[in-house]
Structure formats: structure tokens, C-alpha cells
XYZ file of C-alpha atoms in Angstrom:
580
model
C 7.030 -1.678 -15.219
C 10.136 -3.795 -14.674
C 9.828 -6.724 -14.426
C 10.817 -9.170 -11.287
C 13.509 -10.719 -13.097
C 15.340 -7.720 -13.822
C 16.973 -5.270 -11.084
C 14.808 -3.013 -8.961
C 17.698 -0.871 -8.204
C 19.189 -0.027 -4.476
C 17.506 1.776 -1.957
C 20.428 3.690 -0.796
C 21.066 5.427 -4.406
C 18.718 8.054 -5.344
C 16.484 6.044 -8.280
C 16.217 7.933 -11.595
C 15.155 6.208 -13.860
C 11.665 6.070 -14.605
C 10.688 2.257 -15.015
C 7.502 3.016 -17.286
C 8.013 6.427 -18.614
C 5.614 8.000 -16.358
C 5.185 12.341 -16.723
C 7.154 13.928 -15.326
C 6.311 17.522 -13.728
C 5.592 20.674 -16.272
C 6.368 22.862 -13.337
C 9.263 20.596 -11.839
C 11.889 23.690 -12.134
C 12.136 26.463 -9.365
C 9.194 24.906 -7.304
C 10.402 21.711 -6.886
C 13.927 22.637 -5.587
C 15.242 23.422 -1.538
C 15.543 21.468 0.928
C 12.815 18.737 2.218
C 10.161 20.173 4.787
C 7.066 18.546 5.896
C 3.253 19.409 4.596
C 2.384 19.717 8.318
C -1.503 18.657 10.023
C -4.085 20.666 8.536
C -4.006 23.214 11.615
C -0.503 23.976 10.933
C 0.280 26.820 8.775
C 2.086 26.031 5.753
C 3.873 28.616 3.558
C 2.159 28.988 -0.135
C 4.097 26.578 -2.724
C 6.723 28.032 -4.130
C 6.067 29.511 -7.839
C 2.262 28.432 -7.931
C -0.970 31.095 -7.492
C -3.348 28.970 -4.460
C -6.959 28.979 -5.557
C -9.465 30.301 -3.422
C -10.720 26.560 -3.174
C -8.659 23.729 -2.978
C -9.359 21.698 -6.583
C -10.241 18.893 -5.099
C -13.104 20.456 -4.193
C -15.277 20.652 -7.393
C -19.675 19.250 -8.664
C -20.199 15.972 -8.198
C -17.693 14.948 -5.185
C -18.284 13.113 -2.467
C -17.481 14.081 0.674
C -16.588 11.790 3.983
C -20.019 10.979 5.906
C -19.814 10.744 9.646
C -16.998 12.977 9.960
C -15.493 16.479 10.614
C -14.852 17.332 6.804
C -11.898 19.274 6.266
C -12.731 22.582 3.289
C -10.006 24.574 2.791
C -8.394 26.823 0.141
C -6.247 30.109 0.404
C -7.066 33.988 0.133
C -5.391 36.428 2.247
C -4.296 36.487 5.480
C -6.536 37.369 7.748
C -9.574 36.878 5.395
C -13.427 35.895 6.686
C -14.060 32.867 4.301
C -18.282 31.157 5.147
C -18.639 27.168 3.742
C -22.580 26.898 3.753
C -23.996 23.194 3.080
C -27.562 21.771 4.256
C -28.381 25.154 6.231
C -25.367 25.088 8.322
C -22.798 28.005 8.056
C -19.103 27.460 9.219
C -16.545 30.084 9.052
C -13.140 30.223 8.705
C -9.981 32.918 9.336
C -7.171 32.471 6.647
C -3.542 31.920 8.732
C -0.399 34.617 7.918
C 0.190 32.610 4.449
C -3.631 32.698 3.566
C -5.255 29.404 4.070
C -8.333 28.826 5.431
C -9.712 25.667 6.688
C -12.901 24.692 7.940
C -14.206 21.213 9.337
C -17.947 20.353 8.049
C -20.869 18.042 9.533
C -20.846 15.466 10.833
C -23.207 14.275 8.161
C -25.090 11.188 7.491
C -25.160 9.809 4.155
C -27.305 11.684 1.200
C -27.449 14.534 -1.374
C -27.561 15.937 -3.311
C -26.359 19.644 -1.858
C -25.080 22.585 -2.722
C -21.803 24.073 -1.240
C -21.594 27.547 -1.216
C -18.432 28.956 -0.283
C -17.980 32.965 0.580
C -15.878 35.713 1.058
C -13.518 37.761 -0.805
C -14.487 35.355 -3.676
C -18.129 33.238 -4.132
C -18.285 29.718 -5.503
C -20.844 27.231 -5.666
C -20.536 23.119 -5.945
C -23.479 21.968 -7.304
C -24.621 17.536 -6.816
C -22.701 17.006 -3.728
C -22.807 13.863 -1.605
C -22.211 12.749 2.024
C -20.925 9.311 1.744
C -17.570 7.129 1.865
C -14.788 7.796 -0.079
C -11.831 5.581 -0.970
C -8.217 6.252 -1.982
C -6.970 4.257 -4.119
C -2.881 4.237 -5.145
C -0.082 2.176 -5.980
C 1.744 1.585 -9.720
C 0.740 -0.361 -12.836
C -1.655 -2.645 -11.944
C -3.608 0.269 -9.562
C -3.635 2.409 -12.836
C -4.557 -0.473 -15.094
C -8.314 0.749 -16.399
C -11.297 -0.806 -16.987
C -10.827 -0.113 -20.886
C -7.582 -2.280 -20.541
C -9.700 -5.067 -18.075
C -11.725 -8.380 -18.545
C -15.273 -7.856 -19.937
C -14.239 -4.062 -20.672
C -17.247 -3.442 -23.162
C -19.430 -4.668 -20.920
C -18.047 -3.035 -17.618
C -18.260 0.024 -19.264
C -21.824 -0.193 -20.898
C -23.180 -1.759 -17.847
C -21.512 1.181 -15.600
C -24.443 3.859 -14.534
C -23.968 4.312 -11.374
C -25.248 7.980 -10.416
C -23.496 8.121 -6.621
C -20.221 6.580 -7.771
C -17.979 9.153 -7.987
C -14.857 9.237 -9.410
C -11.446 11.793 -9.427
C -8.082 11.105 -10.891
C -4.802 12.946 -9.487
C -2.760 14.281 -11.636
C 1.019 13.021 -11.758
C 3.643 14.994 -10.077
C 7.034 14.070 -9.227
C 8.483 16.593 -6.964
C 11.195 16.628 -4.366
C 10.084 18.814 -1.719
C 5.803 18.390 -0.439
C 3.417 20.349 -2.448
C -0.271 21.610 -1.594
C -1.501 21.437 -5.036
C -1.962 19.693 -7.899
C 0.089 19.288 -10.645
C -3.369 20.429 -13.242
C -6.974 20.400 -13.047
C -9.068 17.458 -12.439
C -12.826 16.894 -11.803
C -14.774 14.361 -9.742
C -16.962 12.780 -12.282
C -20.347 10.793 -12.093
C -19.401 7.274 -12.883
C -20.702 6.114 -16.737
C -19.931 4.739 -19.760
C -18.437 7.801 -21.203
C -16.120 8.076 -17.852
C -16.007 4.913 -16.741
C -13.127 3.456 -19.646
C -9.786 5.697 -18.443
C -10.231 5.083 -14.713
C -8.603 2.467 -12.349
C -10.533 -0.980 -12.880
C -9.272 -2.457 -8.982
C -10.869 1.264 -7.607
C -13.885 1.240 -9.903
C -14.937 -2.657 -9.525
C -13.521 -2.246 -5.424
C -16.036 1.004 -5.273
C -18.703 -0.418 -7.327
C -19.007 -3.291 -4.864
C -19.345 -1.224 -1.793
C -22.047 0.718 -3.313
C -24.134 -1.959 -3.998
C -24.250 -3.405 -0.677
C -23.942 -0.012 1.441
C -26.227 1.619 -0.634
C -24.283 4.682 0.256
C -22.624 7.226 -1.983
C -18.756 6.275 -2.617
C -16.338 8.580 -3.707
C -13.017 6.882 -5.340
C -9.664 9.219 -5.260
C -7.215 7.516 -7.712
C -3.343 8.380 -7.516
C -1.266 5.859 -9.060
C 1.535 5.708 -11.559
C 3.217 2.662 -12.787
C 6.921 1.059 -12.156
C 7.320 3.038 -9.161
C 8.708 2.177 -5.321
C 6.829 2.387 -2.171
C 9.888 4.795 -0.872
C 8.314 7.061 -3.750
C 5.017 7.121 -2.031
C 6.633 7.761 1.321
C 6.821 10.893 3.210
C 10.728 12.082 3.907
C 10.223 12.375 7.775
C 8.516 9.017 7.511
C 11.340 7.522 5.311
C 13.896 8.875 7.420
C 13.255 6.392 10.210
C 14.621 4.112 8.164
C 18.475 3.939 8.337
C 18.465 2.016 4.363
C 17.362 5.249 2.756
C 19.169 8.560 4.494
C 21.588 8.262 1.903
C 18.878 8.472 -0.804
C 17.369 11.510 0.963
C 19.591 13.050 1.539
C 20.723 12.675 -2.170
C 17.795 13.818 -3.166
C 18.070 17.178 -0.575
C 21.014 18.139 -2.024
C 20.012 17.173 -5.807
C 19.184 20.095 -8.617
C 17.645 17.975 -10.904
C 14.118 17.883 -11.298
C 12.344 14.679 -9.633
C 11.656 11.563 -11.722
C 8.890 9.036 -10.692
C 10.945 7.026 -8.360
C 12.958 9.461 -6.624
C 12.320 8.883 -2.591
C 9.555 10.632 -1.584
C 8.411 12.427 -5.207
C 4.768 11.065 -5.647
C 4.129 11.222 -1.806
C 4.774 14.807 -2.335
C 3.384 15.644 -5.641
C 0.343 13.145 -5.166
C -0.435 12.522 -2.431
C 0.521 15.805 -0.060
C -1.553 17.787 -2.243
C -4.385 15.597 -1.312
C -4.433 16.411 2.841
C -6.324 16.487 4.794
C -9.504 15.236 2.361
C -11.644 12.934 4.693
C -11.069 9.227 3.834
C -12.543 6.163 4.709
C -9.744 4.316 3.690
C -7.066 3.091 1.412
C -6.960 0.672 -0.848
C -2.932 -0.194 -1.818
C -1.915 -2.217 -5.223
C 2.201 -2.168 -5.526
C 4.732 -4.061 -4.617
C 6.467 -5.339 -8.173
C 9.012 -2.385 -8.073
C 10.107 -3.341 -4.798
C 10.429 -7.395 -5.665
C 14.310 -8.248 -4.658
C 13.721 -6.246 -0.672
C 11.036 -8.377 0.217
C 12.702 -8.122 3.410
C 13.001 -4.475 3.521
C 9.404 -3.861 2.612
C 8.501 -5.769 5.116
C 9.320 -2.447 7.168
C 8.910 0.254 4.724
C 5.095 -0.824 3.754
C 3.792 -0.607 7.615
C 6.422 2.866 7.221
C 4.036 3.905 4.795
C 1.188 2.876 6.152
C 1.599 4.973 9.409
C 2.692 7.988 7.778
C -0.468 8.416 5.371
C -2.825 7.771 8.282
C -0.940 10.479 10.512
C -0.780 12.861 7.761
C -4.713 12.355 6.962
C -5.338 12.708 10.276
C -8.646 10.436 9.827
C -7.884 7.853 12.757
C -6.479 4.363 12.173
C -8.348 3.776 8.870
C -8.105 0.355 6.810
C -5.630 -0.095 5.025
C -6.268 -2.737 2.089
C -3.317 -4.370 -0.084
C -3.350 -6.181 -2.763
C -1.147 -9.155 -2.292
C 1.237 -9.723 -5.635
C -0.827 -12.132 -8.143
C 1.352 -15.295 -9.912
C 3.887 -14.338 -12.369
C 6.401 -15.907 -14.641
C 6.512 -19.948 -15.903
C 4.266 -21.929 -13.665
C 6.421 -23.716 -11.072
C 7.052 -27.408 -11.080
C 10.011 -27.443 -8.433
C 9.714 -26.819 -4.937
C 12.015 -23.735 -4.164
C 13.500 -22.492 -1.213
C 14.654 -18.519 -2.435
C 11.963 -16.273 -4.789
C 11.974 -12.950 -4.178
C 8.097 -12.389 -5.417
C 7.150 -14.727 -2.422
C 9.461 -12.587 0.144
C 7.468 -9.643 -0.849
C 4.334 -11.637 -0.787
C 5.452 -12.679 2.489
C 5.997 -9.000 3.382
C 2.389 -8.145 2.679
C 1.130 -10.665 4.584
C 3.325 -10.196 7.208
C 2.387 -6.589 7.511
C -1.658 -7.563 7.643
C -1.385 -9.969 10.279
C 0.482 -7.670 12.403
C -2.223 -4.749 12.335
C -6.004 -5.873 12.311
C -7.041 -2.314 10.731
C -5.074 -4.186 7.903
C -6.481 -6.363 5.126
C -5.549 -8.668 2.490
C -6.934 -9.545 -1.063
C -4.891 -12.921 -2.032
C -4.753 -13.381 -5.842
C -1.941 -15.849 -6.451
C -4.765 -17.910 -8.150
C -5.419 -14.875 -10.691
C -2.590 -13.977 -12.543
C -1.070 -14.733 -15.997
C 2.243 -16.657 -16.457
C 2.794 -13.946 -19.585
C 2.318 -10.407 -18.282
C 2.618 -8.621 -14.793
C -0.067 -7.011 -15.665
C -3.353 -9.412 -15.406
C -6.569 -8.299 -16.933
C -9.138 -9.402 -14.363
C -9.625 -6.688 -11.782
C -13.039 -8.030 -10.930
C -11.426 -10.709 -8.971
C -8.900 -8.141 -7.548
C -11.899 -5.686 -7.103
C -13.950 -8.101 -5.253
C -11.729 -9.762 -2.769
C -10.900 -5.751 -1.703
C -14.182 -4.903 -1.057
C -15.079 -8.220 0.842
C -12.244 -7.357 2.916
C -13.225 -3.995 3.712
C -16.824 -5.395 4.959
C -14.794 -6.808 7.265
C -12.403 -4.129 8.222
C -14.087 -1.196 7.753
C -17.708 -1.764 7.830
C -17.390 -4.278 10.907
C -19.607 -6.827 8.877
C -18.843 -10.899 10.258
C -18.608 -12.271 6.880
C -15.347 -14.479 5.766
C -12.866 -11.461 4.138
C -9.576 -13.591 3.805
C -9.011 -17.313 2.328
C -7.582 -19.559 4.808
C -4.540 -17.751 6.835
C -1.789 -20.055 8.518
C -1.696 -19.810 12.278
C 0.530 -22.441 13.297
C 2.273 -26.057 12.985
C 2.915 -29.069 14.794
C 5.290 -32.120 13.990
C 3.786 -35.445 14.655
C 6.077 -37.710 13.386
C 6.864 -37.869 9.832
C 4.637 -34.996 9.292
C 3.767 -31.805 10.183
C -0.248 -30.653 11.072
C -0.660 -26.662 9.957
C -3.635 -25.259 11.616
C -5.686 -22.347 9.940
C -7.994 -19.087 10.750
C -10.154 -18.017 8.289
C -11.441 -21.319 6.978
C -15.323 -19.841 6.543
C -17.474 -23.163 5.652
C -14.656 -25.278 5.858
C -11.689 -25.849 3.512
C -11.464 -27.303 0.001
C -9.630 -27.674 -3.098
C -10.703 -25.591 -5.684
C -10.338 -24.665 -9.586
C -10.360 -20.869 -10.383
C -11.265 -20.306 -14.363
C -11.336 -16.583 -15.541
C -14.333 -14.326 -14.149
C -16.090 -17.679 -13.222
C -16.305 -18.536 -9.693
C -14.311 -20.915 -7.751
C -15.126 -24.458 -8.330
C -14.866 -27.368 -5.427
C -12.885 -30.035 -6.920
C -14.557 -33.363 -5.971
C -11.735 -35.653 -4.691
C -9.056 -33.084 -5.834
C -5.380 -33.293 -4.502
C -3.739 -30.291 -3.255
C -1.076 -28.648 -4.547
C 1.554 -26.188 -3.890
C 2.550 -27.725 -0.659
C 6.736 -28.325 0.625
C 8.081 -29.649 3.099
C 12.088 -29.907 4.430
C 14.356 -31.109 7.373
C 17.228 -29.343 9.017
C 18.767 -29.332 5.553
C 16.758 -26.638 4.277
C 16.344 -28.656 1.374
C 12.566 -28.336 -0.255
C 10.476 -31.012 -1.858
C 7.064 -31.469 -3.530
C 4.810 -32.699 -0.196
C 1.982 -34.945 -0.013
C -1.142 -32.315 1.665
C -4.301 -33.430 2.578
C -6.995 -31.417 4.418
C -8.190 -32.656 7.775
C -11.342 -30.825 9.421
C -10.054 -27.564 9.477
C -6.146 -28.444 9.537
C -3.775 -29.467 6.819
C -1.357 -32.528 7.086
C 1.935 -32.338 5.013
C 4.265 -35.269 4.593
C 6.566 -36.702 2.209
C 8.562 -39.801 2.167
C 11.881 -37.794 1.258
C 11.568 -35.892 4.244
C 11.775 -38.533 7.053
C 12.188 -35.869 9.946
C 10.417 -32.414 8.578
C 10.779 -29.476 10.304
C 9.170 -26.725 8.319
C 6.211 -26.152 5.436
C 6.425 -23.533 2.613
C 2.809 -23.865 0.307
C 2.460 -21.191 -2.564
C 6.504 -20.455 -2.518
C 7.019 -19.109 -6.078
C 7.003 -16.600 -8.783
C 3.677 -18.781 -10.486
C 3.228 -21.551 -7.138
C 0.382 -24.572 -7.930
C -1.757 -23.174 -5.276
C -5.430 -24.642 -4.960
C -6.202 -24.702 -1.167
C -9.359 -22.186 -0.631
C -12.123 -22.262 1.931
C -15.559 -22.798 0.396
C -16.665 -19.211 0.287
C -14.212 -19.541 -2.885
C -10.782 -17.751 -1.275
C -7.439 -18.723 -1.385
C -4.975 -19.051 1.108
C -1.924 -16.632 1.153
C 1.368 -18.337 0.134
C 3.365 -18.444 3.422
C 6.112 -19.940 5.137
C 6.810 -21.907 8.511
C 10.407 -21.060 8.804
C 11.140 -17.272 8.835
C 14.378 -15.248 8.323
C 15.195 -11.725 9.122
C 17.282 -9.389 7.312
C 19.756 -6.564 8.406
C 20.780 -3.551 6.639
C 24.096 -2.199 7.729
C 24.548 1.117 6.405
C 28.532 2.086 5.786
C 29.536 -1.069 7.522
C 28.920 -4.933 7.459
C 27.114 -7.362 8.414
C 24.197 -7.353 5.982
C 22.631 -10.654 5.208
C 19.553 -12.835 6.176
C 19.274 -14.690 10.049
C 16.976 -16.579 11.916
C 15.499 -15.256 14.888
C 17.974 -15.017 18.338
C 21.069 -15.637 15.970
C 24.129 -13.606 16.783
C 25.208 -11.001 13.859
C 28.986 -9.400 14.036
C 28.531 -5.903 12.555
C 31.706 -3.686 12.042
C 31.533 -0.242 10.801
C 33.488 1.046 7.485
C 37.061 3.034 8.346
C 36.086 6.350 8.988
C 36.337 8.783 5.991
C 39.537 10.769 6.694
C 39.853 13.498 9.846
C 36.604 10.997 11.544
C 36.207 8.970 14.082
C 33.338 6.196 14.476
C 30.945 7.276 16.883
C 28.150 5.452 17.468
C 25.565 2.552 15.521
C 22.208 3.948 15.373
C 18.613 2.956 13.865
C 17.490 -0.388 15.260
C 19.940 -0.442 18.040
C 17.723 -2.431 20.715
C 19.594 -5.743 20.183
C 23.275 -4.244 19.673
C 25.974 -5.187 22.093
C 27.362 -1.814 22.197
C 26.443 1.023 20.061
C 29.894 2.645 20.511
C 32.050 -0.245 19.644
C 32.978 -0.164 16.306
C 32.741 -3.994 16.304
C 29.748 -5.304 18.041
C 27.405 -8.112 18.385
C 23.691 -7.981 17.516
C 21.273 -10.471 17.902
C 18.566 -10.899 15.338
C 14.860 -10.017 16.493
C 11.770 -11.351 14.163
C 11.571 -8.435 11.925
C 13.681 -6.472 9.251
C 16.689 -4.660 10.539
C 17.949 -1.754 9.460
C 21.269 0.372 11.374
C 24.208 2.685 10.566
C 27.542 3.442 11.548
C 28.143 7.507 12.402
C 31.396 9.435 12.817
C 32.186 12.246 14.109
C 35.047 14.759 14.017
């Protein structure tokens, strides 16, 4: 993975290199060339993938998975057209008609939780699934730190001896980097009864995030694992999705027109070769650990992870499920400045940002959790944990504190300002968090991590204390403060938790929005209600400008050349056309 420090690349170029030597496709030749076209819903028929035979059964489908509980269960697989195909499961029969390409579909249940069954599926083919469950089932994606395992984790002997766990199920997808959508996957893959001998290669955030669930639901939990390190969230993003978003055009359509075979952060590759294949499988939700390939557009993520976001859930077709993230951890030399620019806090910020504004959304904090050496920190249990308390929350509908204390608000009062706080459980405290140990109260503690500046913009070190269920910030230097940053940093001193042991999300009080102007300028970073002048590039020769479009709401005039916008509270992104 690369790290912050170094560049992530630009959005608008067509990424090709592959930041942690991830596979690339065996097949990645004929089939993974022509232009861009859409998967589709699962009652739209889809032409066969080019250059591959489609089983009779989809391979997802294979002993020991979990299926979703509570839920019309999509079954499908491919025959030919025209074809009778009978799914049979708990003495119910349900019958499906392959389309004119040859898939069949059929929706199961609903069914309550239990097993284990047999599947029988019939027709011009039979095959049977033996030790299948009704349950919940999780999918769980993002790069490096999603893929880390629980051989490469904290405690990984133990974890591993210690990990019988007969209805945790587990299946891995295959990588595939592919321009256009597939239906398939890249090779063969099993769901796999969790244990010490297949515990060790899989995803420690899924496994310890599943593990969790199943010991309080006491229902079966099936855990879906697609990640791949170093890679971009436009990688994981659908092209009709990404497409909304004036920034990356120029990469797709880059990557329409490109020969080459895919690499692992081409726009759109794994959301095509990893997670296409994978609809319409019945989810509960998602559980989402990226975000360090993208450090530098904190800004821009701020609208391509919510991009993301609704694109999965419409292509699942599942309803609004949960969507969990992972918020970055601390990184880098610990900080003993107060800063006003990092870009690991914009994209922190960004994650935040995009939980607050959707409460299907949730948040597992773990600035307090990281190490100052590696991007890559070894305790997932942590990680795992705060995941899973935050799906009790979102998910299950359970009343318990999910998130550590979340900032709501401020108020100057003087010489200082009062920030006000959701979220606080118990109450708040200062805390110490050591390792796997739990977080420790500290008894008269100070807390840390707290700035404060005036009009200047000019950040210092601030005095914090907690009062009831509000924190006052102050500092002599500061005589007339007009905004708080606390946790603002690549490795922030942040010790502010409530006393269920959670930490508050770094944040800021002062926001600024950034616009993308696409073959013009005006790009750059604004507050809220300022006025931007945008002017579109000369037009490339026998052209005339047309017309601005993307986020045109706030534009003086879209067919002025030379216009006014003024900036809204969110990320920005527009382009200058022409025309003959």
C-alpha cells in the first residue's frame, strides 16, 4: 500500500499502477475488453460474459453457506434459454424459467434463522448443497487493512486455536481486475466452516466483526470477503455510478477506450470483477475498511464514498442496508504541533462526514489504535469490535452506545468556546488505551488533542476540560477563538472517550469545501456561501464552449464561459463542454 506521504495519483488519469502488486486477471484478455455496460438488477437479462462457460449454479452457491434470513433469497445460475430449473429447500419447491441468454433466477423463503438444509437444485442438470444455513451474512471489502488476516493479527495463535465456531461461515472472492462488469468469478472458491485450519488466511476485521455478532445473535453469520490492498474507492465503484461524478469521466472514459488489460486501480475494475459477480446475493450489510489510497482527496471522497455507497445498495437490491466504515486509525510520528492542513484528517473528516449524513451509516473510530510505524496495525479485535457494536445499533436496532462521543455543535463564551456532544453513553472521560486491554479512566487526567484559533486561522495547543456532558476549550494565545479542531493529525494525542471505553472522532469546527473544475479553473478549497470565478479552458480547435455541467445548482450561468459560483457545504465537482 502507499503510503500517505507519498502521491495517490489523480483521479482524472486512468491509475495503473498497482500500489501492492495485487493479481491481476488470468483471463483479463478478450473478456475484459469493449465498451463499459452495466450488470443490470437481477430481473434484467444480462448477456453471458464474454469468453467464460456459466455454470449451471452460480459458485457462490456451494456446502456450508449461509444464506440471508428474513428475506427473498436470490438462486440463480444459467442453462439454456427457456429451461425449467426447481430450487427445493425445507419442503418448499420454487421454479424458475432461464431468460434468452440462459439465466435463471429464483427468490427463496422468507426464512427464519436455522439449519442445517439441503438445497437441491433441478433440471437439465441436479446438484445438491449439503449444511446450509438461514442466517445473516456480511460483506466485507476494502484494501490492505480489510485483507489483513488473522494469521498476520494480535493474539493470532490464539485467535486461531480458540476459533470453532460451527455457524460462522466464511467465503473469500477471488481477485479480478476487469474493465467492463462480469457475472462470475475470476476461480473457484468455497464457503468454509470457520476453524483453526481456516480461520489463519481470512480477513481478521470480518472474522473478529462476524465472530462478535454471532455470539450475541446467536444466529448463523455468513462473512463474504472481497478486498485487495493499495487500491481506490473509484476501483470499487460502478461506471454508471462513477460517472455522476464530473472528476472521473476522463478516467472512464480512458479506460472505455483502453486495450490494455485492467490493473487493480483502474476506475471501476474490482467493482466489476469483485464485486458484480457477487449480485444479487442477499446481504445484511457491509462492512467498509479503505480509505489510505485515497488520502490527498479527502475532499473528493467526501462525495465518491456516499457515490459508492448508493450504488452497491441499488445494485444489491437489499433495501437501504448498513453501511459500516472503518474510520482511518493514527499513522506516522505522533504529533506534538497543532496543525491546520493533514490530508489523513480530511479523509477522516470525509468518513465522518459521510456517517452523520445517513443514519443507515456507522462509524468504528480507531485513531486511538494504530501504530506510528506501519499503516498496517495488528489489532483487528479493536477494529472488529467497535464494527460490530455499531451494527447492534444500526442494523439490529439494539439502544446500546455504538459511537464514542460525536461533536454536535459549539458556542463562544468569551475567551472560549463550549463544544457540545451526542453519543456520550455514561458520561465522558479521559482515557488510556493499551493494546487488546480495555480502555482505562484516567483519574484526574488532562485531555489532549484539543486546538483552538481566531480569525487568523492560526492553530495552537488548547487547554480542554470536560464539563457534564460538554467540553470547554481555551487558550491564553487565542484571546478571541473562533473555531476548535481536536484529533487533527496524521498520529493526533487524542484521549477524550465516553465511559463505555470509545473515542471520539477527530473533527473540525470550521469546514471548507472543495471544487473540481474539469478543463477549466477555479479548483481550490472555500468556505461555505463564498463566491468562486470559474472559467472554462479555450476550446480545443473547430469548438465552441457550450455549457458547465455536473454540480451546476449554484452557477451563475451555465453558458457563460466565465461565471460565478457560490460554494454550498459539500464537495464540488463541474466541467466545461464544447460543442462543434
Amino acid at each position: 500500500m502507499t503510503g500517505c506521504s507519498g502521491s495517490m495519483g489523480d483521479p482524472l488519469q486512468d491509475v495503473s499502477g498497482d500500489e501492492e502488486g495485487g493479481s491481476e486477471a488470468s483471463d483479463a484478455g478478450a473478456a475484459d475488453r469493449g465498451p463499459l455496460r452495466a450488470p443490470g438488477g437481477p430481473d434484467v437479462a444480462i448477456p453471458p460474459d464474454p469468453g467464460v462457460t456459466m455454470p449451471f449454479v452460480h459458485s457462490l452457491f456451494t456446502d456450508h453457506m449461509v444464506l440471508q434470513r428474513q428475506a427473498q433469497t436470490p438462486i440463480w445460475g444459467w442453462t439454456q434459454a427457456g429451461t425449467k430449473v426447481t430450487v427445493e429447500i425445507a419442503g418448499k419447491s420454487f421454479v424458475a424459467t432461464a431468460d434468452q441468454y440462459g439465466r435463471w433466477l429464483v427468490r427463496i423463503g422468507p426464512f427464519e434463522a436455522g439449519g442445517p438444509y439441503t438445497l437441491a437444485i433441478s433440471g437439465p442438470k441436479a446438484v445438491v448443497f449439503q449444511d446450509v444455513f438461514f442466517g445473516d451474512v456480511w460483506l466485507c471489502s476494502g484494501q490492505s487493512n480489510m485483507f489483513l488476516s488473522v494469521a498476520n493479527a494480535l493474539n493470532a495463535k490464539a485467535e486461531i486455536a480458540a476459533s470453532d465456531f460451527p455457524q460462522l461461515r466464511l467465503f473469500t472472492v477471488p481477485p479480478l481486475a476487469l474493465r467492463t462488469p462480469r457475472q462470475t468469478l475470476a476461480s473457484a472458491s468455497a464457503w468454509t466452516v470457520t476453524g483453526p485450519t481456516t480461520t489463519g488466511g481470512f480477513s481478521a476485521t470480518c472474522y473478529v466483526f462476524g465472530r462478535a455478532l454471532h455470539g450475541k445473535l446467536k444466529v448463523p453469520i455468513g462473512l463474504i470477503h472481497s478486498s485487495v490492498g493499495g487500491t481506490v474507492a473509484q476501483a470499487w465503484t460502478s461506471a454508471p455510478a462513477l460517472a455522476t461524478i464530473e472528476d472521473f469521466k476522463p478516467a472512464l472514459a480512458a479506460a472505455a477506450a483502453s486495450s490494455a488489460p485492467a490493473t487493480n486501480n483502474t476506475v471501476t475494475a474490482l467493482y466489476n470483477g469483485m464485486i458484480a459477480p457477487l449480485l444479487p446475493y442477499g446481504i445484511k450489510g457491509v462492512t467498509w475498511y479503505q480509505g489510505e489510497a485515497n488520502v490527498g482527496r479527502g475532499p473528493q471522497y467526501s462525495r465518491l464514498l456516499p457515490t459508492l455507497i448508493a450504488d452497491w445498495r441499488a445494485n444489491f437490491r437489499m433495501g437501504k442496508v448498513p453501511f459500516l466504515i472503518v474510520q482511518l486509525p493514527n499513522w506516522m510520528e505522533a504529533q506534538t504541533v497543532a496543525v491546520e492542513n493533514s490530508d489523513l484528517a480530511l479523509l477522516r473528516d470525509a468518513q465522518l462526514q459521510t456517517v452523520l449524513d445517513d443514519p443507515q451509516n456507522g462509524l468504528a473510530v480507531t485513531a486511538d489504535i494504530g501504530e506510528a510505524l506501519t499503516v498496517h496495525p495488528r489489532n483487528k479485535q479493536d477494529v472488529g469490535a467497535r464494527l460490530a457494536a455499531s451494527a447492534f445499533h444500526v442494523a439490529y436496532g439494539e439502544a446500546n452506545v455504538f459511537s464514542g462521543p460525536t461533536n454536535t455543535g459549539m458556542k463562544v463564551e468569551g475567551g472560549q468556546i463550549r463544544l457540545s456532544f451526542a453519543n456520550v453513553g455514561t458520561g465522558l472521560m479521559v482515557g488510556r488505551k493499551l493494546g487488546l486491554a480495555p480502555v482505562q479512566e484516567v483519574a484526574g487526567g488532562v485531555l489532549t488533542g484539543f486546538a483552538i484559533a481566531g480569525a487568523d486561522r492560526k492553530y495552537v495547543w488548547a487547554t480542554a476540560t470536560i464539563d457534564a456532558q460538554d467540553v470547554v476549550v481555551s487558550s491564553p494565545q487565542v484571546p478571541a477563538p473562533v473555531s476548535v479542531r481536536h484529533g487533527w493529525g496524521n498520529n493526533p494525542p487524542c484521549n477524550l472517550y465516553n465511559r463505555e471505553g470509545l473515542l471520539a472522532s477527530p473533527f473540525r469546527t470550521d469546514p471548507d469545501y472543495e471544487i473540481r473544475v474539469v478543463f477549466g479553473t477555479g479548483s481550490g478549497t472555500f468556505r461555505a456561501a463564498e463566491s468562486v470565478t470559474i472559467v472554462a479552458n479555450g476550446p480545443p480547435i473547430g469548438k465552441r464552449f457550450d455549457k458547465w455541467v455536473g454540480d451546476v445548482q449554484n452557477v451563475s450561468d451555465v453558458r457563460s464561459p466565465r461565471a460565478t459560483l457560490t460554494m454550498p457545504s459539500r464537495y464540488v465537482s463541474i466541467a466545461a463542454t464544447y460543442v462543434n
